[in-house]
Amino acid sequence: SLATEKMRIRKEARAKGLIGEEGVGQLLEELADEFGLIVLHDLSMPGTSANIDHVLIQKKAVFVIDAKNYEGRVNIKKDSKGIMQLYVGGTKRTLLAVKLKSYSQRIEKYLKAEGIAVKVVPLLAFYKASFHPDSKYEIDGVMVNVSGIKNELMRFAVKNGSEIDQDQIADLILKEFPLKN
């Protein structure tokens, strides 16, 4: 039946997505070990059924990371109306960036209310993706791992500004955005 086929497709998509989340998560764990960072995985977004795949806390920024395991070339470019769009395999996927930006803004607003002024960077991480050589690196303030996750992290590590207490930030984030069950 059509319902059974739709369930099968959704199950396959979830399994594929999980591979991407785990792959990006493993890379983040390696970077955390190498550079003394804190990484949190699979956090809840209160009031919704959504989750935050990963949060990586470095000394000068917090990265909210959405891992994707999509096929096809990733490209950020202007559409026929001159509006920047995110495409994956020729399909417009700009809403991924919109959703991630809203999650990042929610975390940044919460931290600010707790007296923590820190840059919160939304990062779309495409697992084992290929990128168009002329692709932009960001769309509407959302970074995309066109040049690799490590390079994005390093860009913020060298920025001027005071360092944050990574453990304090992790505790605050886990208080408001607990691990998903």
CSV table of C-alpha atoms in Angstrom, one decimal:
chain,number,residue,atom,x,y,z
A,1,SER,CA,0.0,0.0,0.0
A,2,LEU,CA,1.0,3.6,-0.4
A,3,ALA,CA,1.1,4.1,3.4
A,4,THR,CA,3.5,1.2,3.8
A,5,GLU,CA,5.8,2.5,1.0
A,6,LYS,CA,5.8,6.0,2.6
A,7,MET,CA,6.8,4.4,6.0
A,8,ARG,CA,9.6,2.4,4.3
A,9,ILE,CA,11.0,5.6,2.6
A,10,ARG,CA,10.8,7.6,5.9
A,11,LYS,CA,12.6,4.7,7.7
A,12,GLU,CA,15.4,4.6,5.1
A,13,ALA,CA,15.7,8.4,5.3
A,14,ARG,CA,16.0,8.3,9.1
A,15,ALA,CA,18.7,5.6,8.9
A,16,LYS,CA,20.6,7.5,6.3
A,17,GLY,CA,20.3,10.7,8.4
A,18,LEU,CA,21.6,8.8,11.5
A,19,ILE,CA,24.7,7.8,9.6
A,20,GLY,CA,25.4,11.5,8.8
A,21,GLU,CA,24.8,12.5,12.4
A,22,GLU,CA,27.1,9.8,13.7
A,23,GLY,CA,29.8,10.6,11.2
A,24,VAL,CA,29.8,14.3,11.9
A,25,GLY,CA,29.6,13.5,15.6
A,26,GLN,CA,32.7,11.4,15.4
A,27,LEU,CA,34.6,14.2,13.6
A,28,LEU,CA,33.5,16.7,16.3
A,29,GLU,CA,34.7,14.3,19.1
A,30,GLU,CA,38.1,14.1,17.4
A,31,LEU,CA,38.3,17.9,17.1
A,32,ALA,CA,37.2,18.3,20.7
A,33,ASP,CA,40.0,16.0,21.8
A,34,GLU,CA,42.5,17.7,19.6
A,35,PHE,CA,41.7,21.3,20.5
A,36,GLY,CA,40.1,21.1,24.0
A,37,LEU,CA,36.5,21.7,23.0
A,38,ILE,CA,33.3,20.5,24.4
A,39,VAL,CA,30.8,18.7,22.2
A,40,LEU,CA,27.2,17.9,23.1
A,41,HIS,CA,25.0,15.6,21.0
A,42,ASP,CA,21.3,15.2,20.3
A,43,LEU,CA,19.8,17.9,22.4
A,44,SER,CA,16.1,18.6,22.7
A,45,MET,CA,14.4,21.8,21.5
A,46,PRO,CA,11.9,22.5,24.3
A,47,GLY,CA,8.3,22.9,23.1
A,48,THR,CA,8.9,21.0,19.9
A,49,SER,CA,9.7,17.4,18.7
A,50,ALA,CA,12.8,18.7,17.0
A,51,ASN,CA,16.4,18.1,18.1
A,52,ILE,CA,19.7,19.8,17.8
A,53,ASP,CA,22.2,17.3,16.4
A,54,HIS,CA,25.4,18.8,17.9
A,55,VAL,CA,26.6,21.8,19.9
A,56,LEU,CA,30.3,22.4,20.0
A,57,ILE,CA,31.7,24.9,22.5
A,58,GLN,CA,35.1,26.5,21.8
A,59,LYS,CA,36.8,29.3,23.7
A,60,LYS,CA,35.3,32.1,21.7
A,61,ALA,CA,32.2,30.7,20.1
A,62,VAL,CA,29.4,28.2,20.3
A,63,PHE,CA,28.5,26.2,17.2
A,64,VAL,CA,25.0,24.8,16.7
A,65,ILE,CA,25.5,22.1,14.1
A,66,ASP,CA,22.9,20.3,12.0
A,67,ALA,CA,24.3,17.2,10.3
A,68,LYS,CA,23.0,16.2,6.9
A,69,ASN,CA,23.7,13.1,4.8
A,70,TYR,CA,22.3,14.2,1.5
A,71,GLU,CA,23.4,13.1,-1.9
A,72,GLY,CA,24.3,15.5,-4.6
A,73,ARG,CA,26.5,18.5,-4.9
A,74,VAL,CA,26.0,21.3,-2.4
A,75,ASN,CA,25.9,24.9,-3.7
A,76,ILE,CA,24.9,28.2,-2.3
A,77,LYS,CA,24.1,30.7,-5.1
A,78,LYS,CA,21.5,33.2,-6.3
A,79,ASP,CA,18.3,31.9,-7.9
A,80,SER,CA,16.7,33.5,-10.9
A,81,LYS,CA,15.3,36.3,-8.8
A,82,GLY,CA,18.7,37.1,-7.3
A,83,ILE,CA,17.9,35.6,-3.9
A,84,MET,CA,20.6,33.4,-2.2
A,85,GLN,CA,19.5,29.8,-2.0
A,86,LEU,CA,21.0,26.5,-0.8
A,87,TYR,CA,20.8,23.7,-3.3
A,88,VAL,CA,21.7,20.1,-2.7
A,89,GLY,CA,21.7,17.9,-5.9
A,90,GLY,CA,19.8,20.6,-7.7
A,91,THR,CA,17.0,20.7,-5.1
A,92,LYS,CA,16.4,23.9,-3.1
A,93,ARG,CA,17.1,23.2,0.6
A,94,THR,CA,17.2,26.7,2.0
A,95,LEU,CA,14.7,25.9,4.7
A,96,LEU,CA,17.4,23.8,6.4
A,97,ALA,CA,19.4,27.0,7.0
A,98,VAL,CA,16.3,28.9,8.1
A,99,LYS,CA,15.4,26.2,10.7
A,100,LEU,CA,19.0,26.0,12.0
A,101,LYS,CA,19.3,29.7,12.3
A,102,SER,CA,16.2,29.8,14.5
A,103,TYR,CA,17.6,27.2,16.8
A,104,SER,CA,20.9,29.1,17.1
A,105,GLN,CA,19.1,32.3,17.8
A,106,ARG,CA,17.1,30.6,20.5
A,107,ILE,CA,20.3,29.4,22.2
A,108,GLU,CA,22.0,32.7,21.8
A,109,LYS,CA,19.0,34.5,23.3
A,110,TYR,CA,18.9,32.1,26.3
A,111,LEU,CA,22.7,32.5,27.0
A,112,LYS,CA,22.3,36.3,26.8
A,113,ALA,CA,19.5,36.1,29.3
A,114,GLU,CA,21.8,34.2,31.5
A,115,GLY,CA,24.4,37.0,31.2
A,116,ILE,CA,26.6,35.2,28.7
A,117,ALA,CA,27.6,37.2,25.6
A,118,VAL,CA,29.0,34.8,23.1
A,119,LYS,CA,28.9,34.3,19.4
A,120,VAL,CA,26.6,31.5,18.5
A,121,VAL,CA,27.3,30.2,15.0
A,122,PRO,CA,24.8,28.0,13.1
A,123,LEU,CA,26.7,25.4,10.9
A,124,LEU,CA,25.2,23.1,8.4
A,125,ALA,CA,27.5,20.1,8.2
A,126,PHE,CA,27.0,17.9,5.1
A,127,TYR,CA,28.5,14.5,5.7
A,128,LYS,CA,30.8,13.3,2.9
A,129,ALA,CA,29.3,15.9,0.6
A,130,SER,CA,30.7,17.3,-2.6
A,131,PHE,CA,30.6,21.1,-3.0
A,132,HIS,CA,30.4,23.2,-6.0
A,133,PRO,CA,33.7,24.9,-6.5
A,134,ASP,CA,32.1,28.4,-6.7
A,135,SER,CA,29.7,27.9,-3.8
A,136,LYS,CA,29.4,30.6,-1.1
A,137,TYR,CA,30.3,29.6,2.4
A,138,GLU,CA,27.2,31.0,4.2
A,139,ILE,CA,23.6,31.7,3.6
A,140,ASP,CA,21.8,34.3,5.7
A,141,GLY,CA,24.3,33.9,8.6
A,142,VAL,CA,24.3,30.1,8.5
A,143,MET,CA,27.8,28.7,7.7
A,144,VAL,CA,28.1,25.6,5.5
A,145,ASN,CA,31.1,23.3,5.7
A,146,VAL,CA,32.2,24.0,2.2
A,147,SER,CA,35.9,24.2,3.3
A,148,GLY,CA,35.5,21.7,6.1
A,149,ILE,CA,34.3,21.8,9.7
A,150,LYS,CA,37.8,22.2,11.1
A,151,ASN,CA,38.4,25.3,9.0
A,152,GLU,CA,35.2,26.9,10.2
A,153,LEU,CA,36.1,26.2,13.8
A,154,MET,CA,39.6,27.6,13.3
A,155,ARG,CA,38.3,30.9,11.8
A,156,PHE,CA,36.5,31.6,15.0
A,157,ALA,CA,39.3,30.4,17.3
A,158,VAL,CA,41.6,33.3,16.1
A,159,LYS,CA,39.0,36.1,16.4
A,160,ASN,CA,39.6,38.8,18.9
A,161,GLY,CA,37.5,38.8,22.1
A,162,SER,CA,37.4,37.4,25.5
A,163,GLU,CA,37.3,33.7,26.2
A,164,ILE,CA,34.2,32.0,27.7
A,165,ASP,CA,34.0,29.3,30.4
A,166,GLN,CA,33.3,26.3,28.2
A,167,ASP,CA,32.1,24.2,31.2
A,168,GLN,CA,29.7,26.9,32.3
A,169,ILE,CA,28.2,27.3,28.8
A,170,ALA,CA,27.8,23.5,28.5
A,171,ASP,CA,26.0,23.3,31.8
A,172,LEU,CA,23.7,26.1,30.9
A,173,ILE,CA,22.9,24.7,27.5
A,174,LEU,CA,22.1,21.2,28.9
A,175,LYS,CA,19.9,22.8,31.5
A,176,GLU,CA,17.7,24.5,28.9
A,177,PHE,CA,18.2,22.1,26.0
A,178,PRO,CA,18.5,18.7,27.7
A,179,LEU,CA,19.6,15.5,26.0
A,180,LYS,CA,16.9,14.0,23.9
A,181,ASN,CA,15.5,10.8,25.3
